[in-house]
GROMACS .gro file of C-alpha atoms in nm:
model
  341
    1UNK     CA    1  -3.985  -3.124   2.945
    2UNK     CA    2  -4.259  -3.053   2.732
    3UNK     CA    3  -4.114  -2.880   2.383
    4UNK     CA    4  -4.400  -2.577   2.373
    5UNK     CA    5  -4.265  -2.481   2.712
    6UNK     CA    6  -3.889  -2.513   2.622
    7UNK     CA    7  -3.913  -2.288   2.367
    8UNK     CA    8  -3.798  -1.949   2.404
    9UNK     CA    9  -3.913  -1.690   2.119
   10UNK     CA   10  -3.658  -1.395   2.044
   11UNK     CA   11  -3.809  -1.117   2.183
   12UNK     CA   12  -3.535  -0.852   2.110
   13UNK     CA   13  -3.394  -0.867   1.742
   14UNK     CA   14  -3.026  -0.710   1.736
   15UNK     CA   15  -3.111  -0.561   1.403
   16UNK     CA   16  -3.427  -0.399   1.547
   17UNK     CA   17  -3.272  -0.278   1.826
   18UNK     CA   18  -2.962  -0.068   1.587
   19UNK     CA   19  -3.242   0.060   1.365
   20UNK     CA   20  -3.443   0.211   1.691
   21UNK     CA   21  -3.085   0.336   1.819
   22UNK     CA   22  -2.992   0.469   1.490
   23UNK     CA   23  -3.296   0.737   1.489
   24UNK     CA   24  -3.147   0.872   1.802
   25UNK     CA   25  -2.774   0.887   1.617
   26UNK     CA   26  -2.647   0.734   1.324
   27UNK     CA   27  -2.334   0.557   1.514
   28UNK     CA   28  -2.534   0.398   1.804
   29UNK     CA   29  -2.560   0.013   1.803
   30UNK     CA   30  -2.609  -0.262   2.056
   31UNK     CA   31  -2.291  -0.506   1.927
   32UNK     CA   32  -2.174  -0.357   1.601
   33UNK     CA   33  -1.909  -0.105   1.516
   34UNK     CA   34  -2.026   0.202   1.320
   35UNK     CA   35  -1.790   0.488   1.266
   36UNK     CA   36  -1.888   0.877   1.168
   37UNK     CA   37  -1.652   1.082   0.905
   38UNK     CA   38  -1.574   1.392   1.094
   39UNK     CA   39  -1.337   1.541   0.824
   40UNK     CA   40  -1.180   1.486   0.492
   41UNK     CA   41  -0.857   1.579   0.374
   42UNK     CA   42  -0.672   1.579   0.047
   43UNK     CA   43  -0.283   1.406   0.070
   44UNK     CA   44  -0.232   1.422  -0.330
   45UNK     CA   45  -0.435   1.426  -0.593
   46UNK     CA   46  -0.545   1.025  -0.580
   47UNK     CA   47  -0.523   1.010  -0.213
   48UNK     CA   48  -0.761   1.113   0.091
   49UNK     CA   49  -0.723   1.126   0.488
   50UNK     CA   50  -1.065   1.004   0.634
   51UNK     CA   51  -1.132   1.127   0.984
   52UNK     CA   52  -1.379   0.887   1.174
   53UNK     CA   53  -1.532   0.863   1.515
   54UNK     CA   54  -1.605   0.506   1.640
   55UNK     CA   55  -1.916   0.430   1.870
   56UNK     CA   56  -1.833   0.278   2.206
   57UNK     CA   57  -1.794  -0.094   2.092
   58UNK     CA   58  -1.465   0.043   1.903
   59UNK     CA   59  -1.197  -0.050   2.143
   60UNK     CA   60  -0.932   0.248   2.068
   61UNK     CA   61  -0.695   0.125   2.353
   62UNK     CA   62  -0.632  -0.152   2.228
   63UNK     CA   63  -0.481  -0.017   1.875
   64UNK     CA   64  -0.165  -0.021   1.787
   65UNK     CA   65   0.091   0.186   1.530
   66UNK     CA   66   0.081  -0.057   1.180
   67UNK     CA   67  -0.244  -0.197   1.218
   68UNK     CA   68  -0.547  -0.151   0.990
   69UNK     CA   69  -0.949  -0.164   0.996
   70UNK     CA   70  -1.195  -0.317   0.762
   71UNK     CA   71  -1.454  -0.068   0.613
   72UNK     CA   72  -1.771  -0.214   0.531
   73UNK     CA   73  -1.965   0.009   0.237
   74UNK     CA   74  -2.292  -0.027   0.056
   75UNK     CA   75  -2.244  -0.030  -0.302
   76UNK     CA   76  -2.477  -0.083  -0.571
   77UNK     CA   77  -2.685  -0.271  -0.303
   78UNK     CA   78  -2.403  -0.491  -0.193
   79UNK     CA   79  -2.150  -0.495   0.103
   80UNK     CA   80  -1.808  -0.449   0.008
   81UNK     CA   81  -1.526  -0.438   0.201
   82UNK     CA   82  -1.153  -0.334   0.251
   83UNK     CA   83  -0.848  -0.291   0.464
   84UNK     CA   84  -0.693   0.024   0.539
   85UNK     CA   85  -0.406   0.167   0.733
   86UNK     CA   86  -0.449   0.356   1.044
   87UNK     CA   87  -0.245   0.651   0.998
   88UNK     CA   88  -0.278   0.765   1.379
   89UNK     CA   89  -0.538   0.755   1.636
   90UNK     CA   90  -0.599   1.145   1.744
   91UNK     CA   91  -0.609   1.297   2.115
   92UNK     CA   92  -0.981   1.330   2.041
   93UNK     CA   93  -0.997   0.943   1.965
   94UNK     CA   94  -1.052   0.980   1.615
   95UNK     CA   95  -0.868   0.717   1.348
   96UNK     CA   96  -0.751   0.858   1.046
   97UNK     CA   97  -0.709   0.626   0.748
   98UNK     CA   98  -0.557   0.701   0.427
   99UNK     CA   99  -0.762   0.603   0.103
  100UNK     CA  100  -0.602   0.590  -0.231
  101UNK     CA  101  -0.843   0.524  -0.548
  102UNK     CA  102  -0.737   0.162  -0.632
  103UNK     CA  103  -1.046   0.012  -0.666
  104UNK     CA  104  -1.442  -0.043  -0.619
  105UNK     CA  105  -1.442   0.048  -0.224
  106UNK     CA  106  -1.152   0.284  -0.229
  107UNK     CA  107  -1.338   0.506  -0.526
  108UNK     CA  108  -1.661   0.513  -0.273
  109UNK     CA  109  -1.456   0.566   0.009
  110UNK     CA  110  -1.309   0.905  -0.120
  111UNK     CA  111  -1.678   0.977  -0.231
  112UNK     CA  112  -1.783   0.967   0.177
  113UNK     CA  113  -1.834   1.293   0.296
  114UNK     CA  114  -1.847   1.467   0.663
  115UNK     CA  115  -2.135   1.313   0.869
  116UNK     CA  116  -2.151   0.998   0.696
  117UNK     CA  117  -2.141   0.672   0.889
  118UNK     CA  118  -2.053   0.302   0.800
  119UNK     CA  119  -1.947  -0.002   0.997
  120UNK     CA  120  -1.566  -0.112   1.066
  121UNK     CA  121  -1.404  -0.355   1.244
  122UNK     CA  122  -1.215  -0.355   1.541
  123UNK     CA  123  -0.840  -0.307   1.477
  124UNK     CA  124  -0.608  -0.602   1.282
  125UNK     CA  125  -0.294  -0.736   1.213
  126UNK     CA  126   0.038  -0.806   1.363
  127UNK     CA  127   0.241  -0.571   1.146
  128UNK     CA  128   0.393  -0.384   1.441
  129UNK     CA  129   0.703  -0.262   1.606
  130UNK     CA  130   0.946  -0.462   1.795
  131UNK     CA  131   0.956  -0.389   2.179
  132UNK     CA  132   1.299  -0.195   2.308
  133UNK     CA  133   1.455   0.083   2.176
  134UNK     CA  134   1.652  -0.140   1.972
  135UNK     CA  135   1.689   0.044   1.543
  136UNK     CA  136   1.498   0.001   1.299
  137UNK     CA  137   1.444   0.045   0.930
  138UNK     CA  138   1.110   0.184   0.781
  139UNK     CA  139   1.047   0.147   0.393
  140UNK     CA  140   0.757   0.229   0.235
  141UNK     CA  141   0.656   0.311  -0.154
  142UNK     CA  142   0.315   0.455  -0.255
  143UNK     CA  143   0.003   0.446  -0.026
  144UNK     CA  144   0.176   0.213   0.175
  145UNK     CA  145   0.321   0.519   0.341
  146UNK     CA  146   0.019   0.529   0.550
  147UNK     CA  147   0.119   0.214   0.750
  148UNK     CA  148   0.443   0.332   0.796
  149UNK     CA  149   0.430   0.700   0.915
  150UNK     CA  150   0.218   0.466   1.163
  151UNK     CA  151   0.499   0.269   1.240
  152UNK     CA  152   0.742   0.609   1.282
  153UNK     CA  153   0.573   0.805   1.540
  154UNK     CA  154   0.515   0.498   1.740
  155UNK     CA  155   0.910   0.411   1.697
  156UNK     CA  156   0.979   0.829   1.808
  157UNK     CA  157   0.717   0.792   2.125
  158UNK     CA  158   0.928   0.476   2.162
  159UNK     CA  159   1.236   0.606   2.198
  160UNK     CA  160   1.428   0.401   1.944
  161UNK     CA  161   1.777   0.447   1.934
  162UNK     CA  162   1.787   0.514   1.553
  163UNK     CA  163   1.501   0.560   1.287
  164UNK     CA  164   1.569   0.526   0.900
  165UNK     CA  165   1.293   0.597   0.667
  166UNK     CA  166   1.301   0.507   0.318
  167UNK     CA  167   1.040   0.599   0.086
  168UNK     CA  168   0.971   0.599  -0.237
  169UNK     CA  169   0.649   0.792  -0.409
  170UNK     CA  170   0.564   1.033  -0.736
  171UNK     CA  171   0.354   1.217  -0.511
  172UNK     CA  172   0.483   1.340  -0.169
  173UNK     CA  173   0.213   1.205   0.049
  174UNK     CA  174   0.318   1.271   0.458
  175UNK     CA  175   0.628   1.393   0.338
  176UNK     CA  176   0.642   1.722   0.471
  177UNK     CA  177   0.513   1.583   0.787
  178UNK     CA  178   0.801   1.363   0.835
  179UNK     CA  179   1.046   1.638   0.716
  180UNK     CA  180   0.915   1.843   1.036
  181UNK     CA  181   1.023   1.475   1.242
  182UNK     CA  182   1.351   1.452   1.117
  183UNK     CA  183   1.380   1.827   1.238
  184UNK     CA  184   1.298   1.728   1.580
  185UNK     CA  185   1.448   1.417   1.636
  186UNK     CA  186   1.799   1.388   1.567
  187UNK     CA  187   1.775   0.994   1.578
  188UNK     CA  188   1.568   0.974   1.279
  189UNK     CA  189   1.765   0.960   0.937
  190UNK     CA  190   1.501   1.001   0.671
  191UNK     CA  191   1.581   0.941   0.264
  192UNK     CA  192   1.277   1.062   0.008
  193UNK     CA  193   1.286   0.984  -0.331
  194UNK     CA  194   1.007   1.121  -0.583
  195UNK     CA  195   1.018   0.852  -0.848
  196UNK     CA  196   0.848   1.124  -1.108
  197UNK     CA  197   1.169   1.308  -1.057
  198UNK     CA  198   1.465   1.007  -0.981
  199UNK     CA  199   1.384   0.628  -1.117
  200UNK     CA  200   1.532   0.551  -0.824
  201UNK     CA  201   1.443   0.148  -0.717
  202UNK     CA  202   1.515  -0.041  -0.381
  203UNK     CA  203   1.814  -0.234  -0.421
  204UNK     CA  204   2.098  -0.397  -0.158
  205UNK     CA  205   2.316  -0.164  -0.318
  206UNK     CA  206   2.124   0.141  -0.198
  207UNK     CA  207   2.010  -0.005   0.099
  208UNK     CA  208   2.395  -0.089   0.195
  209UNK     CA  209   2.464   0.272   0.114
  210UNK     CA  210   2.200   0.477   0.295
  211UNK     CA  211   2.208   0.231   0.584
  212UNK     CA  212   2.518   0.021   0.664
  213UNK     CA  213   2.369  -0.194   0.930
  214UNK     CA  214   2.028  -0.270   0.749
  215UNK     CA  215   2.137  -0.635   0.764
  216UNK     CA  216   2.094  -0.648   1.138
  217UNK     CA  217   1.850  -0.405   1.252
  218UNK     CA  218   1.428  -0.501   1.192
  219UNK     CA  219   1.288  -0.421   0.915
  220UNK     CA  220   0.978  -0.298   0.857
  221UNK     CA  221   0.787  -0.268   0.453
  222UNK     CA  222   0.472  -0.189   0.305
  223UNK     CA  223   0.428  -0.098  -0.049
  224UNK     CA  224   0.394  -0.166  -0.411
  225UNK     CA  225   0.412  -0.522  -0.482
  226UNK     CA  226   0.714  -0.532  -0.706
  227UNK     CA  227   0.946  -0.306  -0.400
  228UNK     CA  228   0.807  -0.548  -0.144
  229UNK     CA  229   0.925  -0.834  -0.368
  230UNK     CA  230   1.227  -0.719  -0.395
  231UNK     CA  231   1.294  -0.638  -0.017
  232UNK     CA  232   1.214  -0.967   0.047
  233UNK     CA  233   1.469  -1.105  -0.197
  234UNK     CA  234   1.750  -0.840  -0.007
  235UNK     CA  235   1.678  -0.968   0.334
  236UNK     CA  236   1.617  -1.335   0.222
  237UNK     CA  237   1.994  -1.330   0.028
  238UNK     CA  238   2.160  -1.198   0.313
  239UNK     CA  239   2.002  -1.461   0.523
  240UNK     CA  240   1.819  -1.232   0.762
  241UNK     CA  241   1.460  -1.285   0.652
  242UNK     CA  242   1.375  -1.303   1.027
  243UNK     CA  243   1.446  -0.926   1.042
  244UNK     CA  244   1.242  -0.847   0.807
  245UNK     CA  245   0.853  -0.734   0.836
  246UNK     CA  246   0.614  -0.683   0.565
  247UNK     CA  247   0.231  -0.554   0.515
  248UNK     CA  248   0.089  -0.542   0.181
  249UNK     CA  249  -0.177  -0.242   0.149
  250UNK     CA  250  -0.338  -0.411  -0.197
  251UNK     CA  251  -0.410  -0.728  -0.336
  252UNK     CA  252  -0.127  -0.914  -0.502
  253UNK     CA  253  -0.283  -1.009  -0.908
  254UNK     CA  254  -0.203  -1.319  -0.913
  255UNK     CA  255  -0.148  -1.455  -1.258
  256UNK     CA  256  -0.281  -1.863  -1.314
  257UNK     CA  257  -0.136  -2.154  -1.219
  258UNK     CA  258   0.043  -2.397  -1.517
  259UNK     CA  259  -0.155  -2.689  -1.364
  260UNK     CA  260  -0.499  -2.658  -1.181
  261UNK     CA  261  -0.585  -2.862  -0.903
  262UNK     CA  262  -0.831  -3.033  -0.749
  263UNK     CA  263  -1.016  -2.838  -0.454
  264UNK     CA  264  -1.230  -3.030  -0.213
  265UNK     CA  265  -1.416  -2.845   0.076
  266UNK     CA  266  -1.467  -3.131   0.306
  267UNK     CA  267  -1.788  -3.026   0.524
  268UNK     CA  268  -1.949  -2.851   0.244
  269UNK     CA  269  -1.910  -3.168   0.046
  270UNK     CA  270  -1.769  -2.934  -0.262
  271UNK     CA  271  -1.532  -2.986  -0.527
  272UNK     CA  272  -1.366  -2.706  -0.749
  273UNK     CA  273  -1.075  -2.685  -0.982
  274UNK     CA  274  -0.840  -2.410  -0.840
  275UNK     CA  275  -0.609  -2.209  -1.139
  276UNK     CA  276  -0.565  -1.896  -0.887
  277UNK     CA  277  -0.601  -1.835  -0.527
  278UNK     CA  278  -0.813  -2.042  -0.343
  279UNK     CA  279  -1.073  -1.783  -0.276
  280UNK     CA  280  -1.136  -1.631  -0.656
  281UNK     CA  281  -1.142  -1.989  -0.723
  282UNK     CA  282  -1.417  -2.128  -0.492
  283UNK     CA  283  -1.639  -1.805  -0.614
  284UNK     CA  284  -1.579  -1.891  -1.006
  285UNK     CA  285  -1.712  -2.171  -0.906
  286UNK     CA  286  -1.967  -2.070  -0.732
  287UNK     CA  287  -1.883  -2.126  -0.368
  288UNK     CA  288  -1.901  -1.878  -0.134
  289UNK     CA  289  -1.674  -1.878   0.135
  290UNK     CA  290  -1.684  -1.579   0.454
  291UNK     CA  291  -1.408  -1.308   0.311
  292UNK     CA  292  -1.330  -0.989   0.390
  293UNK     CA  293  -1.013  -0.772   0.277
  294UNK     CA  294  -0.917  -1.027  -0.010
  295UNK     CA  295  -0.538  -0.901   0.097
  296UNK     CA  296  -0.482  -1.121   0.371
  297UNK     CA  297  -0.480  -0.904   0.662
  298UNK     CA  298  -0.837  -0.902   0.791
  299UNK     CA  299  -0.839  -1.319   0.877
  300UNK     CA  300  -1.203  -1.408   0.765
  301UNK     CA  301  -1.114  -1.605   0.543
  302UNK     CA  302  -0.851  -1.805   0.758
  303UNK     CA  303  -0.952  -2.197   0.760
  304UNK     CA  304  -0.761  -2.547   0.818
  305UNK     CA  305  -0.576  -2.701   0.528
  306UNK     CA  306  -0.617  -3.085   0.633
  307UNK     CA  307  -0.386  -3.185   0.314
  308UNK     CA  308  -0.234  -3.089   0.037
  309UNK     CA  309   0.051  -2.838  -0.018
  310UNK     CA  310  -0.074  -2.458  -0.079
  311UNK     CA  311   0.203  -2.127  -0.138
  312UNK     CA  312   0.151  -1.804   0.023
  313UNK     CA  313   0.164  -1.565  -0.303
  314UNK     CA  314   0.289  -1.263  -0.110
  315UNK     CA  315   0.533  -1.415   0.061
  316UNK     CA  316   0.613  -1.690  -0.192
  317UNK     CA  317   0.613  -1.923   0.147
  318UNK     CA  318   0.559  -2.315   0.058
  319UNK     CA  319   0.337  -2.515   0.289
  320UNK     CA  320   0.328  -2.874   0.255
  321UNK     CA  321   0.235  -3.003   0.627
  322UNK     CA  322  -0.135  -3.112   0.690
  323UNK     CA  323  -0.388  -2.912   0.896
  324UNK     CA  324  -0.225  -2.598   0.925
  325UNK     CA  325  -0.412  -2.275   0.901
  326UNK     CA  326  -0.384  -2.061   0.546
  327UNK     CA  327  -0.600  -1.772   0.462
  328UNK     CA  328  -0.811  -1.881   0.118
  329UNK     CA  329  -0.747  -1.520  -0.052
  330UNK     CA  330  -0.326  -1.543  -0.072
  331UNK     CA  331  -0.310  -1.945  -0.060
  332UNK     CA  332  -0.265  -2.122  -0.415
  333UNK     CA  333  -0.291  -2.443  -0.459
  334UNK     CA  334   0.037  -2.662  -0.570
  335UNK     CA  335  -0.110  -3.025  -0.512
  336UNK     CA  336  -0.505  -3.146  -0.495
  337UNK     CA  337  -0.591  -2.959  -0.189
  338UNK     CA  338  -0.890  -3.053   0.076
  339UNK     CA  339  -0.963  -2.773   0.316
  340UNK     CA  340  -1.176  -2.793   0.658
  341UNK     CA  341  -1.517  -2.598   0.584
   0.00000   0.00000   0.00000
């Protein structure tokens, strides 16, 4: 066939097409997802509720209690971009997300005001209830409350035979909220404890107190790193780690590595030392690999390990078996490393 008339020009330009639609309304757009801020609401004085109204490529159906979205913001004439809780999906089909001021996009976030529109993704994760009516145990400290009050009215719409809620935060975001719950369900046991009052820390001791049977009901946490450390060292000492769910709502500071190690990106024909996570590393070194929430929830930056043996640093889980999946943003390297891209 001749090549001048196998070539087919581009006629329509997706970008072109979202600019023309966005003149009509600033959330229309052939493919992408853009969301509008219908309201704004203080939950303490750090912390924000964002009210937002997908366009029709949003697929609201399919979201479910514990998962998050990735907000994509302009700032300073870059894209940034961060996961956040869905705190509940409204009868109006409005998300609301809760933003605390914990960094670059979170500080613009709680600068967005009503009427403003950005783009999101559709919704993430697999930090979600169990099926059945089976208990379950709910702890959350800080922001990471958002996730979980998630999590509760899902478990209450569920029907679950028993609810316990623990939570920990110096400022009593949702708390009256659940309060009213507890008032109307009888099956939800809920224990608040406002650490600017009480230095009161998660510990088996406490756990074993407010809940006898924590050992073998699920468990679901999100929260500060140092509690969801230490939840993880409960459940993993009783030896019922597979009970127990976790969903970190920040990114775990990783401090470096004793020994560095050799990076190689196969394809990209690429070496790098690595002396923190595998992402940060590649970009000190001037790589730049596809990323999004840098808090390993949003999977952009998920990729093949062909060898080497990497460590999860928010789990603390050790993988030494060759091409296996690892997301570059909470995988460290432990040996010379050589990853598929």
């Amino acid at each position: 066939m001749n090549a001048e008339l196998s070539y087919q020009p581009h006629w329509i330009r997706e970008d072109f097409v979202d600019f023309i639609l966005q003149k009509i309304k600033p959330t229309f757009a052939w493919k992408r997802i853009l969301a509008q801020v219908t309201a704004v609401q203080p939950l303490s004085e750090d912390m924000v509720s964002l009210s937002l109204k997908p366009n029709h490529n949003f697929d609201i159906r399919q979201v479910k209690a514990g998962q998050s979205v990735l907000i994509t913001l302009m700032i300073n004439g870059v894209y940034q971009q961060r996961s956040y809780s869905i705190i509940e999906v409204t009868p109006q089909g409005e998300i609301r997300l809760g933003i605390k001021v914990q960094g670059l996009v979170s500080k613009a976030a709680q600068q967005l005001r009503v009427g403003d529109s950005f783009e999101i993704s559709q919704p993430q994760g697999d930090f979600v209830l169990h099926q059945g009516q089976q208990p379950a145990l709910l702890i959350a400290s800080g922001s990471g409350i958002t996730a979980i009050y998630s999590l509760l009215k899902q478990a209450l719409q569920q029907q679950l035979e028993q609810v316990h809620v623990v939570y920990f935060n110096r400022a009593e975001v949702l708390h009256q909220d659940i309060l009213a719950l507890a008032e109307q369900y009888p099956q939800l046991n809920y224990h608040f404890f406002n650490t600017a009052q009480q230095k009161q820390h998660l510990d088996a001791a406490l756990l074993e107190k407010l809940v006898p049977n924590f050992k073998d009901i699920q468990a679901y946490a999100c929260g500060h790193h140092n509690m969801m450390k230490q939840a993880q060292q409960i459940y993993t000492q009783h030896g019922v780690v597979e009970n127990f769910h976790q969903e970190f709502f920040q990114p775990v500071q990783v401090e470096h590595s004793s020994e560095a190690q050799p990076i190689t990106f196969r394809r990209a024909q690429q070496n790098f030392i690595a002396t923190t996570n595998l992402l940060s590393s590649a970009e000190q070194a001037g790589l730049r690999p596809q990323h999004g929430c840098r808090m390993g929830v949003c999977n952009r930056c998920s990729c093949t390990k062909v060898s080497g043996v990497t460590q999860n640093v928010l789990t603390g889980e050790i993988d030494d078996q060759p091409n296996r999946p690892i997301k570059l943003c909470v995988s460290q390297a432990l040996s010379p490393v050589t990853i598929d891209l």
